[in-house]
């Protein structure tokens, strides 16, 4: 009996073996290859890369396989790997206006220079189960069009030209890095955006949604949403110029938000911003809503006490690796603390019973 | 958003040199640095530790890394241990006072694997002890390090959830709220209703969370010969108590602090001075009480001390 409450090496080893077996599933069926995961579960891969903050589709596919499809577990694997990687350098800011877009839409204008490109979206699919996929039916290749060769300017810059939208301050200040410095509050917007980009999709979705339902409503439209490849460049000091070291797929969302104006600012539109690795529209739109809500102080708006406005609340709780660790850790042994509480409760019950007896005697 | 991370190309993934340029005692099968963390990270943590020792009880922010075990499993303690380890160290890991609880086993094997250091279950043999929720019963000595795993480093957190506020309260030694809480406990329950993570004051300055140790252990923190280091990974804080510091559990003159343990003696070794776990033996509610500190219990047993159910000990060994 006494032995049974103790864990030990043997139990752990057995658990890991069982996990390995059950991960593989029934060997009647082929094992998943990383290529299959990367190619066919690309949106899972994108989420793991974004919240794992490491752009590597192959490793993300491996993590998803190892995690049995549990994306937060996969994100955790990627984070734990990422933290061991040496920093070779910092890239220059990516230029999303020279993105090779596979999708680009604006909700605020009917037509836009460069055109609206729907791209590979679920938006207008009817959500009917496609049984051809279950029957392994191959679906034919899509038709092709000529790619645009020129840069694609951001739509909101058009408003900027007329001074109708608040201009973001250009700064060459070095952005903070949450993975190298502890979070200090209040945080700069750059640090906030980094936290949101790594933050849990579900958490941001809920918070963004809450702003739309009136908890610090900020009247947002999607000014522009674009998905595509951008070049990553790094400055080589020995050469004196930047060279391109690769491309990453990103999703970028800029919201345009109504703004009544303040004591110092005339009425004009304002922005929220979202950017993530991979194709992740839901996350980037939610991120932009939350980013905008967090800007209340800078824009001279009222603190309405809404969760999405509360920087400390949002930044302290948006990381799903932190959250899942702490939430799940209560399954670890706590019997020493519990024993201590048990003794205290017993002592307090004894005292209460004594008091009651005394009162009855009186 | 200009932060971009440069990752090595796929071909570099198995290139061990990217991980480990300069250290010894390297386990080639794992291709990680000595004690897992890279040297830059260790240096950052050591700086935080030195600052923490210089300002006893003060919570020093540090850039906690993601570790290969979850937040909540002791990532803060693991990082502190990793930053302190040398190849000559001998490590003991306990969870709930026991060396053989699953998480203690897991963390001990992590350091045996990534640092190749000796491990032990004997408190007096260890140069570094990492603990979750207990302080060993055996008195610690000079030269030993005791590393605590800390979930919530902020003793004021459940009175004021905002870090921005609590930092101010610490800066101003504004601890009235805590005393009011303790007073309200007494007025409502007749006792201070905190049985573990019982707040302490260090060297008359900072109020500190001792980590979720039972308050039975609190007095061991004061005037302790060992260096006590506290790591909170998820909350990114490190704090410390230098050797022989005065650590006082908060109380009132008319309601002095008292230790709390299950009454009676250990059923295995007969100790009547140790913290006891209550073990439920059957569905009739039969219970036995045994030392939570497994090393203390087995050492006493080896020396011939017996409890009233010591035969269980022998059957466990057999």
PDB file of N, CA, C and O in Angstrom, chain B residues 181-243:
ATOM      1  N   UNK B 181      -5.240  40.917   6.244  1.00  0.00           N
ATOM      2  CA  UNK B 181      -5.721  39.583   5.839  1.00  0.00           C
ATOM      3  C   UNK B 181      -5.528  38.581   6.979  1.00  0.00           C
ATOM      4  O   UNK B 181      -6.437  37.807   7.313  1.00  0.00           O
ATOM      5  N   UNK B 182      -4.340  38.609   7.599  1.00  0.00           N
ATOM      6  CA  UNK B 182      -4.064  37.679   8.692  1.00  0.00           C
ATOM      7  C   UNK B 182      -4.997  37.961   9.872  1.00  0.00           C
ATOM      8  O   UNK B 182      -5.514  37.055  10.524  1.00  0.00           O
ATOM      9  N   UNK B 183      -5.227  39.251  10.123  1.00  0.00           N
ATOM     10  CA  UNK B 183      -6.119  39.627  11.218  1.00  0.00           C
ATOM     11  C   UNK B 183      -7.543  39.139  10.952  1.00  0.00           C
ATOM     12  O   UNK B 183      -8.214  38.614  11.841  1.00  0.00           O
ATOM     13  N   UNK B 184      -7.995  39.325   9.705  1.00  0.00           N
ATOM     14  CA  UNK B 184      -9.359  38.888   9.369  1.00  0.00           C
ATOM     15  C   UNK B 184      -9.512  37.381   9.517  1.00  0.00           C
ATOM     16  O   UNK B 184     -10.554  36.888   9.954  1.00  0.00           O
ATOM     17  N   UNK B 185      -8.448  36.644   9.156  1.00  0.00           N
ATOM     18  CA  UNK B 185      -8.448  35.194   9.371  1.00  0.00           C
ATOM     19  C   UNK B 185      -8.726  34.876  10.835  1.00  0.00           C
ATOM     20  O   UNK B 185      -9.571  34.038  11.155  1.00  0.00           O
ATOM     21  N   UNK B 186      -7.998  35.559  11.703  1.00  0.00           N
ATOM     22  CA  UNK B 186      -8.129  35.275  13.134  1.00  0.00           C
ATOM     23  C   UNK B 186      -9.535  35.632  13.618  1.00  0.00           C
ATOM     24  O   UNK B 186     -10.178  34.863  14.342  1.00  0.00           O
ATOM     25  N   UNK B 187     -10.041  36.774  13.152  1.00  0.00           N
ATOM     26  CA  UNK B 187     -11.357  37.188  13.633  1.00  0.00           C
ATOM     27  C   UNK B 187     -12.454  36.265  13.118  1.00  0.00           C
ATOM     28  O   UNK B 187     -13.454  36.041  13.784  1.00  0.00           O
ATOM     29  N   UNK B 188     -12.260  35.696  11.924  1.00  0.00           N
ATOM     30  CA  UNK B 188     -13.288  34.803  11.372  1.00  0.00           C
ATOM     31  C   UNK B 188     -13.136  33.354  11.830  1.00  0.00           C
ATOM     32  O   UNK B 188     -14.113  32.670  12.087  1.00  0.00           O
ATOM     33  N   UNK B 189     -11.884  32.886  11.872  1.00  0.00           N
ATOM     34  CA  UNK B 189     -11.664  31.463  12.102  1.00  0.00           C
ATOM     35  C   UNK B 189     -11.000  31.167  13.441  1.00  0.00           C
ATOM     36  O   UNK B 189     -10.883  30.012  13.824  1.00  0.00           O
ATOM     37  N   UNK B 190     -10.493  32.192  14.096  1.00  0.00           N
ATOM     38  CA  UNK B 190      -9.739  31.953  15.322  1.00  0.00           C
ATOM     39  C   UNK B 190      -8.301  31.551  15.048  1.00  0.00           C
ATOM     40  O   UNK B 190      -7.520  31.328  15.974  1.00  0.00           O
ATOM     41  N   UNK B 191      -7.963  31.422  13.754  1.00  0.00           N
ATOM     42  CA  UNK B 191      -6.595  31.034  13.370  1.00  0.00           C
ATOM     43  C   UNK B 191      -6.211  31.801  12.127  1.00  0.00           C
ATOM     44  O   UNK B 191      -7.076  32.228  11.381  1.00  0.00           O
ATOM     45  N   UNK B 192      -4.931  31.893  11.886  1.00  0.00           N
ATOM     46  CA  UNK B 192      -4.482  32.345  10.578  1.00  0.00           C
ATOM     47  C   UNK B 192      -4.668  31.161   9.629  1.00  0.00           C
ATOM     48  O   UNK B 192      -4.043  30.118   9.802  1.00  0.00           O
ATOM     49  N   UNK B 193      -5.596  31.320   8.692  1.00  0.00           N
ATOM     50  CA  UNK B 193      -6.032  30.165   7.898  1.00  0.00           C
ATOM     51  C   UNK B 193      -5.111  29.916   6.708  1.00  0.00           C
ATOM     52  O   UNK B 193      -5.558  29.725   5.580  1.00  0.00           O
ATOM     53  N   UNK B 194      -3.821  29.952   6.940  1.00  0.00           N
ATOM     54  CA  UNK B 194      -2.863  29.638   5.893  1.00  0.00           C
ATOM     55  C   UNK B 194      -2.008  28.498   6.406  1.00  0.00           C
ATOM     56  O   UNK B 194      -1.350  28.642   7.434  1.00  0.00           O
ATOM     57  N   UNK B 195      -2.040  27.387   5.692  1.00  0.00           N
ATOM     58  CA  UNK B 195      -1.342  26.200   6.180  1.00  0.00           C
ATOM     59  C   UNK B 195      -0.041  25.970   5.421  1.00  0.00           C
ATOM     60  O   UNK B 195       0.870  25.344   5.920  1.00  0.00           O
ATOM     61  N   UNK B 196       0.018  26.494   4.198  1.00  0.00           N
ATOM     62  CA  UNK B 196       1.256  26.361   3.414  1.00  0.00           C
ATOM     63  C   UNK B 196       1.460  27.671   2.669  1.00  0.00           C
ATOM     64  O   UNK B 196       0.557  28.504   2.611  1.00  0.00           O
ATOM     65  N   UNK B 197       2.661  27.835   2.093  1.00  0.00           N
ATOM     66  CA  UNK B 197       3.020  29.112   1.473  1.00  0.00           C
ATOM     67  C   UNK B 197       2.728  30.247   2.458  1.00  0.00           C
ATOM     68  O   UNK B 197       2.197  31.293   2.086  1.00  0.00           O
ATOM     69  N   UNK B 198       3.100  30.027   3.686  1.00  0.00           N
ATOM     70  CA  UNK B 198       2.827  30.991   4.752  1.00  0.00           C
ATOM     71  C   UNK B 198       3.852  32.119   4.653  1.00  0.00           C
ATOM     72  O   UNK B 198       5.061  31.872   4.688  1.00  0.00           O
ATOM     73  N   UNK B 199       3.401  33.369   4.523  1.00  0.00           N
ATOM     74  CA  UNK B 199       4.335  34.463   4.202  1.00  0.00           C
ATOM     75  C   UNK B 199       5.366  34.726   5.303  1.00  0.00           C
ATOM     76  O   UNK B 199       5.060  34.591   6.479  1.00  0.00           O
ATOM     77  N   UNK B 200       6.558  35.107   4.851  1.00  0.00           N
ATOM     78  CA  UNK B 200       7.635  35.420   5.788  1.00  0.00           C
ATOM     79  C   UNK B 200       8.193  36.797   5.478  1.00  0.00           C
ATOM     80  O   UNK B 200       7.999  37.329   4.383  1.00  0.00           O
ATOM     81  N   UNK B 201       8.870  37.354   6.456  1.00  0.00           N
ATOM     82  CA  UNK B 201       9.612  38.587   6.251  1.00  0.00           C
ATOM     83  C   UNK B 201      11.093  38.255   6.323  1.00  0.00           C
ATOM     84  O   UNK B 201      11.534  37.556   7.231  1.00  0.00           O
ATOM     85  N   UNK B 202      11.848  38.729   5.334  1.00  0.00           N
ATOM     86  CA  UNK B 202      13.272  38.390   5.281  1.00  0.00           C
ATOM     87  C   UNK B 202      14.101  39.580   5.736  1.00  0.00           C
ATOM     88  O   UNK B 202      13.992  40.677   5.157  1.00  0.00           O
ATOM     89  N   UNK B 203      14.889  39.370   6.742  1.00  0.00           N
ATOM     90  CA  UNK B 203      15.821  40.393   7.237  1.00  0.00           C
ATOM     91  C   UNK B 203      15.109  41.729   7.476  1.00  0.00           C
ATOM     92  O   UNK B 203      15.660  42.795   7.219  1.00  0.00           O
ATOM     93  N   UNK B 204      13.878  41.665   7.930  1.00  0.00           N
ATOM     94  CA  UNK B 204      13.165  42.878   8.296  1.00  0.00           C
ATOM     95  C   UNK B 204      12.768  43.766   7.136  1.00  0.00           C
ATOM     96  O   UNK B 204      12.316  44.898   7.337  1.00  0.00           O
ATOM     97  N   UNK B 205      12.919  43.276   5.893  1.00  0.00           N
ATOM     98  CA  UNK B 205      12.587  44.143   4.768  1.00  0.00           C
ATOM     99  C   UNK B 205      11.468  43.555   3.890  1.00  0.00           C
ATOM    100  O   UNK B 205      10.326  43.947   3.996  1.00  0.00           O
ATOM    101  N   UNK B 206      11.804  42.603   3.040  1.00  0.00           N
ATOM    102  CA  UNK B 206      10.804  42.145   2.076  1.00  0.00           C
ATOM    103  C   UNK B 206       9.928  41.030   2.635  1.00  0.00           C
ATOM    104  O   UNK B 206      10.440  40.087   3.253  1.00  0.00           O
ATOM    105  N   UNK B 207       8.631  41.147   2.381  1.00  0.00           N
ATOM    106  CA  UNK B 207       7.745  40.015   2.633  1.00  0.00           C
ATOM    107  C   UNK B 207       7.877  39.075   1.433  1.00  0.00           C
ATOM    108  O   UNK B 207       7.884  39.511   0.284  1.00  0.00           O
ATOM    109  N   UNK B 208       8.029  37.803   1.711  1.00  0.00           N
ATOM    110  CA  UNK B 208       8.409  36.836   0.693  1.00  0.00           C
ATOM    111  C   UNK B 208       7.525  35.599   0.770  1.00  0.00           C
ATOM    112  O   UNK B 208       7.120  35.189   1.850  1.00  0.00           O
ATOM    113  N   UNK B 209       7.252  35.035  -0.393  1.00  0.00           N
ATOM    114  CA  UNK B 209       6.530  33.760  -0.437  1.00  0.00           C
ATOM    115  C   UNK B 209       7.551  32.631  -0.315  1.00  0.00           C
ATOM    116  O   UNK B 209       8.488  32.564  -1.101  1.00  0.00           O
ATOM    117  N   UNK B 210       7.386  31.757   0.659  1.00  0.00           N
ATOM    118  CA  UNK B 210       8.390  30.702   0.858  1.00  0.00           C
ATOM    119  C   UNK B 210       8.198  29.532  -0.088  1.00  0.00           C
ATOM    120  O   UNK B 210       8.820  28.496   0.131  1.00  0.00           O
ATOM    121  N   UNK B 211       7.357  29.705  -1.116  1.00  0.00           N
ATOM    122  CA  UNK B 211       6.915  28.623  -1.998  1.00  0.00           C
ATOM    123  C   UNK B 211       5.951  27.750  -1.191  1.00  0.00           C
ATOM    124  O   UNK B 211       5.894  27.884   0.038  1.00  0.00           O
ATOM    125  N   UNK B 212       5.209  26.892  -1.826  1.00  0.00           N
ATOM    126  CA  UNK B 212       4.152  26.177  -1.084  1.00  0.00           C
ATOM    127  C   UNK B 212       4.682  25.070  -0.156  1.00  0.00           C
ATOM    128  O   UNK B 212       4.260  23.918  -0.238  1.00  0.00           O
ATOM    129  N   UNK B 213       5.612  25.411   0.713  1.00  0.00           N
ATOM    130  CA  UNK B 213       6.021  24.465   1.747  1.00  0.00           C
ATOM    131  C   UNK B 213       4.996  24.539   2.872  1.00  0.00           C
ATOM    132  O   UNK B 213       4.386  25.589   3.092  1.00  0.00           O
ATOM    133  N   UNK B 214       4.769  23.455   3.603  1.00  0.00           N
ATOM    134  CA  UNK B 214       3.869  23.553   4.754  1.00  0.00           C
ATOM    135  C   UNK B 214       4.491  24.505   5.772  1.00  0.00           C
ATOM    136  O   UNK B 214       5.721  24.590   5.863  1.00  0.00           O
ATOM    137  N   UNK B 215       3.653  25.195   6.532  1.00  0.00           N
ATOM    138  CA  UNK B 215       4.236  26.187   7.438  1.00  0.00           C
ATOM    139  C   UNK B 215       5.096  25.531   8.508  1.00  0.00           C
ATOM    140  O   UNK B 215       5.923  26.187   9.132  1.00  0.00           O
ATOM    141  N   UNK B 216       4.953  24.224   8.672  1.00  0.00           N
ATOM    142  CA  UNK B 216       5.838  23.450   9.537  1.00  0.00           C
ATOM    143  C   UNK B 216       7.312  23.700   9.195  1.00  0.00           C
ATOM    144  O   UNK B 216       8.173  23.718  10.063  1.00  0.00           O
ATOM    145  N   UNK B 217       7.572  23.890   7.891  1.00  0.00           N
ATOM    146  CA  UNK B 217       8.958  24.046   7.432  1.00  0.00           C
ATOM    147  C   UNK B 217       9.494  25.470   7.582  1.00  0.00           C
ATOM    148  O   UNK B 217      10.702  25.688   7.486  1.00  0.00           O
ATOM    149  N   UNK B 218       8.603  26.435   7.784  1.00  0.00           N
ATOM    150  CA  UNK B 218       9.054  27.836   7.774  1.00  0.00           C
ATOM    151  C   UNK B 218      10.241  28.132   8.684  1.00  0.00           C
ATOM    152  O   UNK B 218      11.190  28.793   8.258  1.00  0.00           O
ATOM    153  N   UNK B 219      10.219  27.652   9.934  1.00  0.00           N
ATOM    154  CA  UNK B 219      11.337  28.013  10.821  1.00  0.00           C
ATOM    155  C   UNK B 219      12.699  27.531  10.333  1.00  0.00           C
ATOM    156  O   UNK B 219      13.720  28.106  10.681  1.00  0.00           O
ATOM    157  N   UNK B 220      12.703  26.482   9.474  1.00  0.00           N
ATOM    158  CA  UNK B 220      13.986  25.985   8.973  1.00  0.00           C
ATOM    159  C   UNK B 220      14.672  26.982   8.049  1.00  0.00           C
ATOM    160  O   UNK B 220      15.867  26.858   7.775  1.00  0.00           O
ATOM    161  N   UNK B 221      13.880  27.955   7.528  1.00  0.00           N
ATOM    162  CA  UNK B 221      14.478  28.909   6.582  1.00  0.00           C
ATOM    163  C   UNK B 221      15.364  29.913   7.296  1.00  0.00           C
ATOM    164  O   UNK B 221      16.281  30.473   6.711  1.00  0.00           O
ATOM    165  N   UNK B 222      15.066  30.168   8.569  1.00  0.00           N
ATOM    166  CA  UNK B 222      15.786  31.200   9.296  1.00  0.00           C
ATOM    167  C   UNK B 222      17.103  30.655   9.820  1.00  0.00           C
ATOM    168  O   UNK B 222      17.181  29.511  10.261  1.00  0.00           O
ATOM    169  N   UNK B 223      18.124  31.501   9.737  1.00  0.00           N
ATOM    170  CA  UNK B 223      19.433  31.134  10.272  1.00  0.00           C
ATOM    171  C   UNK B 223      19.945  29.835   9.641  1.00  0.00           C
ATOM    172  O   UNK B 223      20.677  29.071  10.274  1.00  0.00           O
ATOM    173  N   UNK B 224      19.565  29.600   8.408  1.00  0.00           N
ATOM    174  CA  UNK B 224      19.941  28.365   7.706  1.00  0.00           C
ATOM    175  C   UNK B 224      21.364  28.511   7.153  1.00  0.00           C
ATOM    176  O   UNK B 224      21.718  29.553   6.591  1.00  0.00           O
ATOM    177  N   UNK B 225      22.162  27.458   7.317  1.00  0.00           N
ATOM    178  CA  UNK B 225      23.561  27.531   6.868  1.00  0.00           C
ATOM    179  C   UNK B 225      23.685  27.454   5.348  1.00  0.00           C
ATOM    180  O   UNK B 225      24.662  27.924   4.775  1.00  0.00           O
ATOM    181  N   UNK B 226      22.708  26.877   4.711  1.00  0.00           N
ATOM    182  CA  UNK B 226      22.769  26.715   3.255  1.00  0.00           C
ATOM    183  C   UNK B 226      22.263  27.973   2.549  1.00  0.00           C
ATOM    184  O   UNK B 226      21.559  28.798   3.133  1.00  0.00           O
ATOM    185  N   UNK B 227      22.629  28.102   1.287  1.00  0.00           N
ATOM    186  CA  UNK B 227      22.091  29.182   0.453  1.00  0.00           C
ATOM    187  C   UNK B 227      20.735  28.716  -0.083  1.00  0.00           C
ATOM    188  O   UNK B 227      20.621  27.601  -0.603  1.00  0.00           O
ATOM    189  N   UNK B 228      19.726  29.557   0.069  1.00  0.00           N
ATOM    190  CA  UNK B 228      18.395  29.185  -0.417  1.00  0.00           C
ATOM    191  C   UNK B 228      18.040  30.037  -1.636  1.00  0.00           C
ATOM    192  O   UNK B 228      18.016  31.261  -1.557  1.00  0.00           O
ATOM    193  N   UNK B 229      17.780  29.356  -2.745  1.00  0.00           N
ATOM    194  CA  UNK B 229      17.477  30.039  -4.007  1.00  0.00           C
ATOM    195  C   UNK B 229      16.086  29.638  -4.470  1.00  0.00           C
ATOM    196  O   UNK B 229      15.700  28.472  -4.351  1.00  0.00           O
ATOM    197  N   UNK B 230      15.347  30.598  -4.992  1.00  0.00           N
ATOM    198  CA  UNK B 230      13.971  30.347  -5.407  1.00  0.00           C
ATOM    199  C   UNK B 230      13.812  30.707  -6.877  1.00  0.00           C
ATOM    200  O   UNK B 230      14.162  31.817  -7.285  1.00  0.00           O
ATOM    201  N   UNK B 231      13.268  29.781  -7.669  1.00  0.00           N
ATOM    202  CA  UNK B 231      13.087  30.036  -9.088  1.00  0.00           C
ATOM    203  C   UNK B 231      11.637  29.863  -9.497  1.00  0.00           C
ATOM    204  O   UNK B 231      11.047  28.817  -9.272  1.00  0.00           O
ATOM    205  N   UNK B 232      11.068  30.923 -10.097  1.00  0.00           N
ATOM    206  CA  UNK B 232       9.705  30.867 -10.629  1.00  0.00           C
ATOM    207  C   UNK B 232       9.798  31.072 -12.139  1.00  0.00           C
ATOM    208  O   UNK B 232       9.985  32.192 -12.602  1.00  0.00           O
ATOM    209  N   UNK B 233       9.703  29.987 -12.899  1.00  0.00           N
ATOM    210  CA  UNK B 233       9.944  30.045 -14.334  1.00  0.00           C
ATOM    211  C   UNK B 233       8.854  30.776 -15.097  1.00  0.00           C
ATOM    212  O   UNK B 233       9.123  31.702 -15.851  1.00  0.00           O
ATOM    213  N   UNK B 234       7.632  30.361 -14.898  1.00  0.00           N
ATOM    214  CA  UNK B 234       6.517  30.962 -15.629  1.00  0.00           C
ATOM    215  C   UNK B 234       6.371  32.426 -15.289  1.00  0.00           C
ATOM    216  O   UNK B 234       6.085  33.259 -16.141  1.00  0.00           O
ATOM    217  N   UNK B 235       6.588  32.764 -14.032  1.00  0.00           N
ATOM    218  CA  UNK B 235       6.434  34.152 -13.586  1.00  0.00           C
ATOM    219  C   UNK B 235       7.734  34.950 -13.738  1.00  0.00           C
ATOM    220  O   UNK B 235       7.774  36.131 -13.392  1.00  0.00           O
ATOM    221  N   UNK B 236       8.778  34.302 -14.202  1.00  0.00           N
ATOM    222  CA  UNK B 236      10.044  34.978 -14.527  1.00  0.00           C
ATOM    223  C   UNK B 236      10.644  35.738 -13.346  1.00  0.00           C
ATOM    224  O   UNK B 236      11.016  36.912 -13.461  1.00  0.00           O
ATOM    225  N   UNK B 237      10.703  35.081 -12.204  1.00  0.00           N
ATOM    226  CA  UNK B 237      11.276  35.730 -11.028  1.00  0.00           C
ATOM    227  C   UNK B 237      12.234  34.790 -10.309  1.00  0.00           C
ATOM    228  O   UNK B 237      12.003  33.577 -10.241  1.00  0.00           O
ATOM    229  N   UNK B 238      13.291  35.392  -9.762  1.00  0.00           N
ATOM    230  CA  UNK B 238      14.243  34.670  -8.922  1.00  0.00           C
ATOM    231  C   UNK B 238      14.383  35.447  -7.629  1.00  0.00           C
ATOM    232  O   UNK B 238      14.419  36.685  -7.648  1.00  0.00           O
ATOM    233  N   UNK B 239      14.428  34.762  -6.494  1.00  0.00           N
ATOM    234  CA  UNK B 239      14.764  35.428  -5.242  1.00  0.00           C
ATOM    235  C   UNK B 239      15.564  34.492  -4.369  1.00  0.00           C
ATOM    236  O   UNK B 239      15.751  33.313  -4.719  1.00  0.00           O
ATOM    237  N   UNK B 240      16.101  35.020  -3.276  1.00  0.00           N
ATOM    238  CA  UNK B 240      17.085  34.232  -2.529  1.00  0.00           C
ATOM    239  C   UNK B 240      17.141  34.648  -1.076  1.00  0.00           C
ATOM    240  O   UNK B 240      16.745  35.761  -0.709  1.00  0.00           O
ATOM    241  N   UNK B 241      17.636  33.712  -0.266  1.00  0.00           N
ATOM    242  CA  UNK B 241      17.946  34.003   1.133  1.00  0.00           C
ATOM    243  C   UNK B 241      19.404  33.601   1.357  1.00  0.00           C
ATOM    244  O   UNK B 241      19.745  32.421   1.231  1.00  0.00           O
ATOM    245  N   UNK B 242      20.265  34.566   1.680  1.00  0.00           N
ATOM    246  CA  UNK B 242      21.666  34.219   1.956  1.00  0.00           C
ATOM    247  C   UNK B 242      21.750  33.404   3.252  1.00  0.00           C
ATOM    248  O   UNK B 242      20.813  33.422   4.064  1.00  0.00           O
ATOM    249  N   UNK B 243      22.854  32.690   3.441  1.00  0.00           N
ATOM    250  CA  UNK B 243      22.996  31.888   4.663  1.00  0.00           C
ATOM    251  C   UNK B 243      22.852  32.744   5.915  1.00  0.00           C
ATOM    252  O   UNK B 243      23.224  33.914   5.923  1.00  0.00           O
TER     253      UNK B 243
END
